[in-house]
PDB file of C-alpha atoms in Angstrom:
ATOM      1  CA  MET A   1      44.390  10.291  30.760  1.00  0.00           C
ATOM      2  CA  THR A   2      42.512  13.056  28.969  1.00  0.00           C
ATOM      3  CA  GLU A   3      40.451  11.858  26.021  1.00  0.00           C
ATOM      4  CA  PRO A   4      41.479  13.346  22.671  1.00  0.00           C
ATOM      5  CA  MET A   5      39.118  16.105  21.556  1.00  0.00           C
ATOM      6  CA  SER A   6      37.805  16.158  17.999  1.00  0.00           C
ATOM      7  CA  LEU A   7      38.275  19.448  16.210  1.00  0.00           C
ATOM      8  CA  GLY A   8      35.329  18.835  13.937  1.00  0.00           C
ATOM      9  CA  GLU A   9      34.980  20.096  10.394  1.00  0.00           C
ATOM     10  CA  HIS A  10      35.045  23.799  11.281  1.00  0.00           C
ATOM     11  CA  GLY A  11      38.068  23.539  13.600  1.00  0.00           C
ATOM     12  CA  ALA A  12      40.092  21.525  11.092  1.00  0.00           C
ATOM     13  CA  ASP A  13      39.188  23.990   8.392  1.00  0.00           C
ATOM     14  CA  ARG A  14      40.451  26.953  10.450  1.00  0.00           C
ATOM     15  CA  ILE A  15      43.731  25.202  11.284  1.00  0.00           C
ATOM     16  CA  ALA A  16      44.303  24.271   7.644  1.00  0.00           C
ATOM     17  CA  ARG A  17      43.786  27.876   6.596  1.00  0.00           C
ATOM     18  CA  ARG A  18      46.257  29.137   9.235  1.00  0.00           C
ATOM     19  CA  ILE A  19      48.878  26.650   8.107  1.00  0.00           C
ATOM     20  CA  ALA A  20      48.407  27.656   4.481  1.00  0.00           C
ATOM     21  CA  ALA A  21      48.703  31.350   5.403  1.00  0.00           C
ATOM     22  CA  ALA A  22      51.894  30.725   7.397  1.00  0.00           C
ATOM     23  CA  LEU A  23      53.464  28.748   4.540  1.00  0.00           C
ATOM     24  CA  GLU A  24      52.509  31.457   2.056  1.00  0.00           C
ATOM     25  CA  ALA A  25      54.115  34.129   4.286  1.00  0.00           C
ATOM     26  CA  ARG A  26      57.398  32.156   4.176  1.00  0.00           C
ATOM     27  CA  GLY A  27      57.223  31.713   0.429  1.00  0.00           C
ATOM     28  CA  ILE A  28      56.552  27.991   0.635  1.00  0.00           C
ATOM     29  CA  PRO A  29      54.078  26.857  -2.044  1.00  0.00           C
ATOM     30  CA  PRO A  30      51.214  24.611  -1.011  1.00  0.00           C
ATOM     31  CA  VAL A  31      51.693  20.876  -1.511  1.00  0.00           C
ATOM     32  CA  GLU A  32      49.594  19.501  -4.356  1.00  0.00           C
ATOM     33  CA  GLY A  33      47.092  16.992  -3.136  1.00  0.00           C
ATOM     34  CA  GLY A  34      47.053  18.587   0.310  1.00  0.00           C
ATOM     35  CA  PRO A  35      43.907  19.272   2.329  1.00  0.00           C
ATOM     36  CA  ILE A  36      41.073  21.016   0.512  1.00  0.00           C
ATOM     37  CA  MET A  37      40.177  24.133   2.460  1.00  0.00           C
ATOM     38  CA  ASP A  38      37.132  25.276   0.500  1.00  0.00           C
ATOM     39  CA  ARG A  39      33.911  24.245   2.134  1.00  0.00           C
ATOM     40  CA  PRO A  40      31.949  21.714   0.046  1.00  0.00           C
ATOM     41  CA  ILE A  41      29.141  23.229  -2.004  1.00  0.00           C
ATOM     42  CA  ASN A  42      25.560  22.532  -0.927  1.00  0.00           C
ATOM     43  CA  GLU A  43      26.497  21.523   2.590  1.00  0.00           C
ATOM     44  CA  PRO A  44      25.870  23.387   5.867  1.00  0.00           C
ATOM     45  CA  GLY A  45      28.082  26.459   5.990  1.00  0.00           C
ATOM     46  CA  ASP A  46      27.847  27.171   2.272  1.00  0.00           C
ATOM     47  CA  PRO A  47      25.664  30.278   1.573  1.00  0.00           C
ATOM     48  CA  GLU A  48      23.961  28.628  -1.399  1.00  0.00           C
ATOM     49  CA  TYR A  49      22.985  25.638   0.734  1.00  0.00           C
ATOM     50  CA  HIS A  50      21.212  27.887   3.225  1.00  0.00           C
ATOM     51  CA  ARG A  51      19.596  29.973   0.471  1.00  0.00           C
ATOM     52  CA  GLN A  52      18.139  26.822  -1.057  1.00  0.00           C
ATOM     53  CA  ARG A  53      16.773  25.684   2.320  1.00  0.00           C
ATOM     54  CA  ARG A  54      15.136  29.101   2.829  1.00  0.00           C
ATOM     55  CA  ALA A  55      13.687  28.942  -0.688  1.00  0.00           C
ATOM     56  CA  GLU A  56      12.197  25.491  -0.050  1.00  0.00           C
ATOM     57  CA  TRP A  57      10.543  26.743   3.117  1.00  0.00           C
ATOM     58  CA  ALA A  58       9.276  29.941   1.456  1.00  0.00           C
ATOM     59  CA  LEU A  59       7.830  28.054  -1.518  1.00  0.00           C
ATOM     60  CA  LYS A  60       5.893  25.808   0.846  1.00  0.00           C
ATOM     61  CA  ARG A  61       4.413  28.905   2.454  1.00  0.00           C
ATOM     62  CA  TRP A  62       3.599  30.295  -0.988  1.00  0.00           C
ATOM     63  CA  GLU A  63       1.806  27.085  -1.962  1.00  0.00           C
ATOM     64  CA  ALA A  64      -0.149  27.009   1.299  1.00  0.00           C
ATOM     65  CA  ALA A  65      -1.407  30.598   0.845  1.00  0.00           C
ATOM     66  CA  THR A  66      -2.035  30.515  -2.916  1.00  0.00           C
ATOM     67  CA  PRO A  67      -5.462  29.559  -4.334  1.00  0.00           C
ATOM     68  CA  TYR A  68      -5.583  26.336  -6.326  1.00  0.00           C
ATOM     69  CA  ARG A  69      -6.187  28.199  -9.609  1.00  0.00           C
ATOM     70  CA  TYR A  70      -2.843  29.994  -9.281  1.00  0.00           C
ATOM     71  CA  GLN A  71      -0.721  27.125  -7.963  1.00  0.00           C
ATOM     72  CA  GLN A  72       1.085  26.967 -11.304  1.00  0.00           C
ATOM     73  CA  ALA A  73       1.485  30.738 -11.657  1.00  0.00           C
ATOM     74  CA  VAL A  74       4.803  31.789 -13.175  1.00  0.00           C
ATOM     75  CA  SER A  75       5.476  35.426 -13.983  1.00  0.00           C
ATOM     76  CA  SER A  76       6.496  36.052 -17.590  1.00  0.00           C
ATOM     77  CA  HIS A  77       6.322  39.871 -17.718  1.00  0.00           C
ATOM     78  CA  PRO A  78       9.836  41.406 -17.602  1.00  0.00           C
ATOM     79  CA  GLY A  79       8.673  44.376 -15.528  1.00  0.00           C
ATOM     80  CA  VAL A  80       7.003  42.155 -12.947  1.00  0.00           C
ATOM     81  CA  ARG A  81      10.040  39.877 -12.722  1.00  0.00           C
ATOM     82  CA  GLU A  82      12.317  42.903 -12.314  1.00  0.00           C
ATOM     83  CA  TRP A  83      10.161  44.216  -9.451  1.00  0.00           C
ATOM     84  CA  ALA A  84      10.216  40.795  -7.757  1.00  0.00           C
ATOM     85  CA  ASP A  85      14.015  40.730  -8.032  1.00  0.00           C
ATOM     86  CA  ARG A  86      14.172  44.140  -6.336  1.00  0.00           C
ATOM     87  CA  VAL A  87      12.001  42.884  -3.487  1.00  0.00           C
ATOM     88  CA  ALA A  88      14.219  39.845  -3.020  1.00  0.00           C
ATOM     89  CA  ALA A  89      17.356  42.014  -2.995  1.00  0.00           C
ATOM     90  CA  ASN A  90      16.070  44.901  -0.848  1.00  0.00           C
ATOM     91  CA  PRO A  91      12.352  44.903   0.111  1.00  0.00           C
ATOM     92  CA  ARG A  92      12.382  48.444   1.504  1.00  0.00           C
ATOM     93  CA  ALA A  93      13.628  49.889  -1.775  1.00  0.00           C
ATOM     94  CA  ALA A  94      11.264  48.034  -4.129  1.00  0.00           C
ATOM     95  CA  GLY A  95       8.132  50.164  -3.681  1.00  0.00           C
ATOM     96  CA  PHE A  96       4.657  49.168  -4.834  1.00  0.00           C
ATOM     97  CA  LEU A  97       3.651  47.268  -7.963  1.00  0.00           C
ATOM     98  CA  LEU A  98       0.390  48.213  -9.698  1.00  0.00           C
ATOM     99  CA  LEU A  99      -0.945  45.916 -12.422  1.00  0.00           C
ATOM    100  CA  THR A 100      -3.768  47.469 -14.441  1.00  0.00           C
ATOM    101  CA  GLY A 101      -5.839  46.210 -17.334  1.00  0.00           C
ATOM    102  CA  SER A 102      -9.214  44.841 -18.328  1.00  0.00           C
ATOM    103  CA  PHE A 103     -10.724  41.593 -17.089  1.00  0.00           C
ATOM    104  CA  GLY A 104      -8.856  38.377 -17.835  1.00  0.00           C
ATOM    105  CA  THR A 105      -5.522  39.838 -18.973  1.00  0.00           C
ATOM    106  CA  GLY A 106      -3.473  37.910 -16.405  1.00  0.00           C
ATOM    107  CA  LYS A 107      -2.986  40.482 -13.650  1.00  0.00           C
ATOM    108  CA  THR A 108      -3.681  38.101 -10.770  1.00  0.00           C
ATOM    109  CA  HIS A 109      -1.616  35.349 -12.400  1.00  0.00           C
ATOM    110  CA  GLU A 110       1.360  37.710 -12.688  1.00  0.00           C
ATOM    111  CA  ALA A 111       0.870  38.890  -9.092  1.00  0.00           C
ATOM    112  CA  TYR A 112       1.056  35.360  -7.678  1.00  0.00           C
ATOM    113  CA  GLY A 113       3.952  34.659 -10.046  1.00  0.00           C
ATOM    114  CA  ALA A 114       5.818  37.618  -8.543  1.00  0.00           C
ATOM    115  CA  LEU A 115       5.221  36.288  -5.033  1.00  0.00           C
ATOM    116  CA  ARG A 116       6.546  32.930  -6.175  1.00  0.00           C
ATOM    117  CA  LEU A 117       9.707  34.505  -7.617  1.00  0.00           C
ATOM    118  CA  ILE A 118      10.391  36.241  -4.321  1.00  0.00           C
ATOM    119  CA  ALA A 119       9.971  32.952  -2.443  1.00  0.00           C
ATOM    120  CA  ASP A 120      12.280  31.150  -4.872  1.00  0.00           C
ATOM    121  CA  ALA A 121      15.021  33.708  -4.153  1.00  0.00           C
ATOM    122  CA  GLY A 122      15.239  32.377  -0.583  1.00  0.00           C
ATOM    123  CA  PRO A 123      14.681  35.591   1.401  1.00  0.00           C
ATOM    124  CA  GLU A 124      15.590  35.779   5.068  1.00  0.00           C
ATOM    125  CA  LYS A 125      11.916  36.380   5.904  1.00  0.00           C
ATOM    126  CA  TYR A 126       8.917  35.410   3.809  1.00  0.00           C
ATOM    127  CA  GLU A 127       5.381  36.273   4.889  1.00  0.00           C
ATOM    128  CA  PHE A 128       2.541  37.522   2.739  1.00  0.00           C
ATOM    129  CA  ILE A 129      -1.200  38.052   2.677  1.00  0.00           C
ATOM    130  CA  ALA A 130      -3.196  37.935  -0.549  1.00  0.00           C
ATOM    131  CA  ILE A 131      -6.752  39.282  -0.412  1.00  0.00           C
ATOM    132  CA  THR A 132      -9.322  40.737  -2.804  1.00  0.00           C
ATOM    133  CA  ALA A 133     -10.403  44.317  -2.187  1.00  0.00           C
ATOM    134  CA  PRO A 134     -14.069  43.331  -1.512  1.00  0.00           C
ATOM    135  CA  ASP A 135     -12.951  40.733   1.056  1.00  0.00           C
ATOM    136  CA  MET A 136     -10.588  43.257   2.616  1.00  0.00           C
ATOM    137  CA  TYR A 137     -13.322  45.853   3.080  1.00  0.00           C
ATOM    138  CA  ALA A 138     -15.697  43.209   4.473  1.00  0.00           C
ATOM    139  CA  LEU A 139     -13.011  42.245   6.982  1.00  0.00           C
ATOM    140  CA  LEU A 140     -12.371  45.849   8.023  1.00  0.00           C
ATOM    141  CA  ARG A 141     -16.010  46.812   8.537  1.00  0.00           C
ATOM    142  CA  PRO A 142     -17.324  46.762  12.109  1.00  0.00           C
ATOM    143  CA  GLY A 143     -18.225  43.184  12.962  1.00  0.00           C
ATOM    144  CA  GLY A 144     -16.376  41.823   9.932  1.00  0.00           C
ATOM    145  CA  SER A 145     -13.774  39.988  12.002  1.00  0.00           C
ATOM    146  CA  GLU A 146     -14.038  38.088  15.276  1.00  0.00           C
ATOM    147  CA  ARG A 147     -10.606  39.437  16.183  1.00  0.00           C
ATOM    148  CA  GLY A 148     -11.682  43.036  15.691  1.00  0.00           C
ATOM    149  CA  THR A 149     -11.227  45.660  13.003  1.00  0.00           C
ATOM    150  CA  GLU A 150      -8.078  47.214  14.464  1.00  0.00           C
ATOM    151  CA  TYR A 151      -6.387  43.822  14.683  1.00  0.00           C
ATOM    152  CA  GLU A 152      -7.039  43.232  10.982  1.00  0.00           C
ATOM    153  CA  VAL A 153      -5.880  46.736  10.029  1.00  0.00           C
ATOM    154  CA  LYS A 154      -2.596  46.272  11.905  1.00  0.00           C
ATOM    155  CA  ARG A 155      -2.075  42.825  10.382  1.00  0.00           C
ATOM    156  CA  LEU A 156      -2.483  44.174   6.848  1.00  0.00           C
ATOM    157  CA  LYS A 157      -0.324  47.210   7.612  1.00  0.00           C
ATOM    158  CA  ARG A 158       2.602  45.198   8.967  1.00  0.00           C
ATOM    159  CA  ILE A 159       2.751  42.041   6.847  1.00  0.00           C
ATOM    160  CA  PRO A 160       6.059  42.090   4.903  1.00  0.00           C
ATOM    161  CA  LEU A 161       4.312  41.405   1.559  1.00  0.00           C
ATOM    162  CA  LEU A 162       0.722  42.273   0.651  1.00  0.00           C
ATOM    163  CA  LEU A 163      -1.337  41.570  -2.471  1.00  0.00           C
ATOM    164  CA  ILE A 164      -4.618  43.472  -2.877  1.00  0.00           C
ATOM    165  CA  ASP A 165      -6.509  42.051  -5.854  1.00  0.00           C
ATOM    166  CA  ASP A 166      -9.205  43.977  -7.769  1.00  0.00           C
ATOM    167  CA  LEU A 167      -8.766  47.311  -6.042  1.00  0.00           C
ATOM    168  CA  GLY A 168     -11.296  49.854  -7.299  1.00  0.00           C
ATOM    169  CA  THR A 169     -14.156  47.419  -7.907  1.00  0.00           C
ATOM    170  CA  GLU A 170     -15.977  48.574  -4.769  1.00  0.00           C
ATOM    171  CA  LYS A 171     -18.230  51.606  -4.894  1.00  0.00           C
ATOM    172  CA  ILE A 172     -16.344  54.518  -3.334  1.00  0.00           C
ATOM    173  CA  THR A 173     -17.628  55.498   0.085  1.00  0.00           C
ATOM    174  CA  GLU A 174     -16.183  57.443   2.961  1.00  0.00           C
ATOM    175  CA  PHE A 175     -15.417  54.121   4.646  1.00  0.00           C
ATOM    176  CA  THR A 176     -13.590  52.500   1.716  1.00  0.00           C
ATOM    177  CA  GLU A 177     -11.579  55.645   1.006  1.00  0.00           C
ATOM    178  CA  GLU A 178     -10.507  56.032   4.636  1.00  0.00           C
ATOM    179  CA  ALA A 179      -9.724  52.326   5.100  1.00  0.00           C
ATOM    180  CA  THR A 180      -7.651  52.218   1.907  1.00  0.00           C
ATOM    181  CA  TYR A 181      -5.804  55.396   2.798  1.00  0.00           C
ATOM    182  CA  ARG A 182      -4.938  54.175   6.306  1.00  0.00           C
ATOM    183  CA  LEU A 183      -3.590  50.907   4.975  1.00  0.00           C
ATOM    184  CA  LEU A 184      -1.620  52.174   1.988  1.00  0.00           C
ATOM    185  CA  ASN A 185      -0.316  55.250   3.784  1.00  0.00           C
ATOM    186  CA  GLU A 186       1.173  53.082   6.545  1.00  0.00           C
ATOM    187  CA  ARG A 187       2.784  50.742   4.032  1.00  0.00           C
ATOM    188  CA  TYR A 188       4.032  53.773   2.092  1.00  0.00           C
ATOM    189  CA  ASN A 189       5.602  55.244   5.251  1.00  0.00           C
ATOM    190  CA  GLU A 190       7.236  51.923   6.171  1.00  0.00           C
ATOM    191  CA  SER A 191       8.298  51.170   2.564  1.00  0.00           C
ATOM    192  CA  LEU A 192       6.694  47.723   2.615  1.00  0.00           C
ATOM    193  CA  PRO A 193       6.348  46.094  -0.825  1.00  0.00           C
ATOM    194  CA  THR A 194       2.739  45.842  -1.972  1.00  0.00           C
ATOM    195  CA  ILE A 195       1.139  44.433  -5.116  1.00  0.00           C
ATOM    196  CA  ILE A 196      -2.128  45.923  -6.329  1.00  0.00           C
ATOM    197  CA  THR A 197      -4.204  44.756  -9.268  1.00  0.00           C
ATOM    198  CA  SER A 198      -7.010  46.835 -10.723  1.00  0.00           C
ATOM    199  CA  ASN A 199      -9.247  46.914 -13.766  1.00  0.00           C
ATOM    200  CA  LEU A 200      -8.927  50.694 -13.682  1.00  0.00           C
ATOM    201  CA  GLU A 201      -6.105  52.781 -15.106  1.00  0.00           C
ATOM    202  CA  ALA A 202      -3.917  54.627 -12.655  1.00  0.00           C
ATOM    203  CA  ASP A 203      -4.698  57.893 -14.484  1.00  0.00           C
ATOM    204  CA  SER A 204      -6.927  58.157 -17.554  1.00  0.00           C
ATOM    205  CA  ARG A 205      -6.147  61.796 -18.384  1.00  0.00           C
ATOM    206  CA  ASP A 206      -4.964  62.575 -21.898  1.00  0.00           C
ATOM    207  CA  ASP A 207      -2.259  65.063 -22.940  1.00  0.00           C
ATOM    208  CA  LYS A 208      -4.683  67.927 -22.296  1.00  0.00           C
ATOM    209  CA  GLY A 209      -5.460  66.714 -18.796  1.00  0.00           C
ATOM    210  CA  ILE A 210      -8.970  65.544 -19.678  1.00  0.00           C
ATOM    211  CA  ARG A 211     -10.037  62.267 -18.107  1.00  0.00           C
ATOM    212  CA  GLN A 212     -11.108  59.653 -20.622  1.00  0.00           C
ATOM    213  CA  GLY A 213     -13.001  57.551 -18.107  1.00  0.00           C
ATOM    214  CA  PRO A 214     -12.985  56.323 -14.501  1.00  0.00           C
ATOM    215  CA  ASP A 215      -9.557  55.662 -13.008  1.00  0.00           C
ATOM    216  CA  LEU A 216      -8.032  55.034  -9.602  1.00  0.00           C
ATOM    217  CA  THR A 217      -7.847  58.737  -8.857  1.00  0.00           C
ATOM    218  CA  THR A 218     -11.582  59.283  -9.292  1.00  0.00           C
ATOM    219  CA  THR A 219     -12.437  55.988  -7.590  1.00  0.00           C
ATOM    220  CA  LEU A 220     -10.077  55.991  -4.610  1.00  0.00           C
ATOM    221  CA  GLY A 221      -9.393  59.688  -4.170  1.00  0.00           C
ATOM    222  CA  ALA A 222      -6.383  61.931  -4.735  1.00  0.00           C
ATOM    223  CA  ARG A 223      -4.823  61.259  -1.304  1.00  0.00           C
ATOM    224  CA  ILE A 224      -4.322  57.593  -2.122  1.00  0.00           C
ATOM    225  CA  THR A 225      -3.194  57.986  -5.712  1.00  0.00           C
ATOM    226  CA  ASP A 226      -0.691  60.674  -4.739  1.00  0.00           C
ATOM    227  CA  ARG A 227       0.929  58.122  -2.433  1.00  0.00           C
ATOM    228  CA  LEU A 228       0.893  55.469  -5.133  1.00  0.00           C
ATOM    229  CA  ARG A 229       2.369  57.800  -7.738  1.00  0.00           C
ATOM    230  CA  GLN A 230       5.512  58.464  -5.697  1.00  0.00           C
ATOM    231  CA  MET A 231       6.718  54.897  -5.259  1.00  0.00           C
ATOM    232  CA  THR A 232       4.812  52.620  -7.625  1.00  0.00           C
ATOM    233  CA  THR A 233       5.861  50.650 -10.681  1.00  0.00           C
ATOM    234  CA  VAL A 234       2.788  50.726 -12.963  1.00  0.00           C
ATOM    235  CA  ILE A 235       2.446  47.960 -15.550  1.00  0.00           C
ATOM    236  CA  GLY A 236      -0.458  47.819 -17.990  1.00  0.00           C
ATOM    237  CA  MET A 237      -1.672  44.344 -18.918  1.00  0.00           C
ATOM    238  CA  ASP A 238      -3.163  44.503 -22.420  1.00  0.00           C
ATOM    239  CA  GLY A 239      -4.705  42.000 -24.777  1.00  0.00           C
ATOM    240  CA  PRO A 240      -7.831  39.842 -24.940  1.00  0.00           C
ATOM    241  CA  SER A 241      -9.157  37.907 -21.976  1.00  0.00           C
ATOM    242  CA  ARG A 242      -7.264  34.680 -21.280  1.00  0.00           C
ATOM    243  CA  ARG A 243     -10.330  33.082 -19.731  1.00  0.00           C
ATOM    244  CA  GLY A 244     -12.020  32.329 -23.048  1.00  0.00           C
ATOM    245  CA  ALA A 245     -15.705  32.135 -23.657  1.00  0.00           C
ATOM    246  CA  ALA A 246     -17.963  31.359 -20.733  1.00  0.00           C
TER     247      ALA A 246
END
C-alpha cells in the first residue's frame, strides 16, 4: 500500500487558494472560521522575514568592517539618509555622495551612518570597503600591496559600495591624480554608489567665478571634479568641531 504523501505547508496553501477561487467563481461565500490562506508574518516565505534576515547579515558585515570609534554611528542628516534610502532602493541610480566641511564636523560619522542605514534596509547584496585617501594611495603605489597594484585597483573599482575618507588631504601629484581618476571614472561609468568625505569644498568660486581658496577642483583636477559634478549629491557639514579640545 502506498504511503500517504504530505502536502506540506506550501502545497496545502495552494490547494486552499484554489478551493477559495472555485467557490468565489460559483458565488459561494467563504465559510467563517475556515482555513487561513495568508502566510504567517515573519516566517519563511514572507518577504519581510527574508528582508530582516538579510538585514541581520548585512549589519554583521557592517560591524566587522567599521572601526571601533564609529560602531555607534547613526546618520542624522536628512540629505544623507535620503541618499542611503536611494542606494537601498536602486544602487545604480543613487550616484555619489560628497560630504564636505572642516575638521570634526561629523563627516565620517555620517558616512558610516549611511552605510549602516543601507545594511539595515536588508539589500540583496551588501559589500563595502571603507578606506582613507592616504591609505588608498599607499596601497595603489608600486609595492604597496602584496597582491599587486592592479588587483587593488580592480577591487576598489568593483566593490558595490565604497567610502573614501579625507579625499584631498594628499599633495596633488601626477600619480594621485591619475589613480583617483581611474578609480572614480570606472565607478562613474558603472554607476556604483560611492561616499567621499573631504575637508575641501567641491567648488570655492564665488558668483564672479573667482576662487576663494583651495577646493577639490584645484586639488584633484578638472577631469575628476567634472565626473563628480554630474552625479554627486554634495552636502556641506558646518558647525564647530565635535571632537572638543585636545
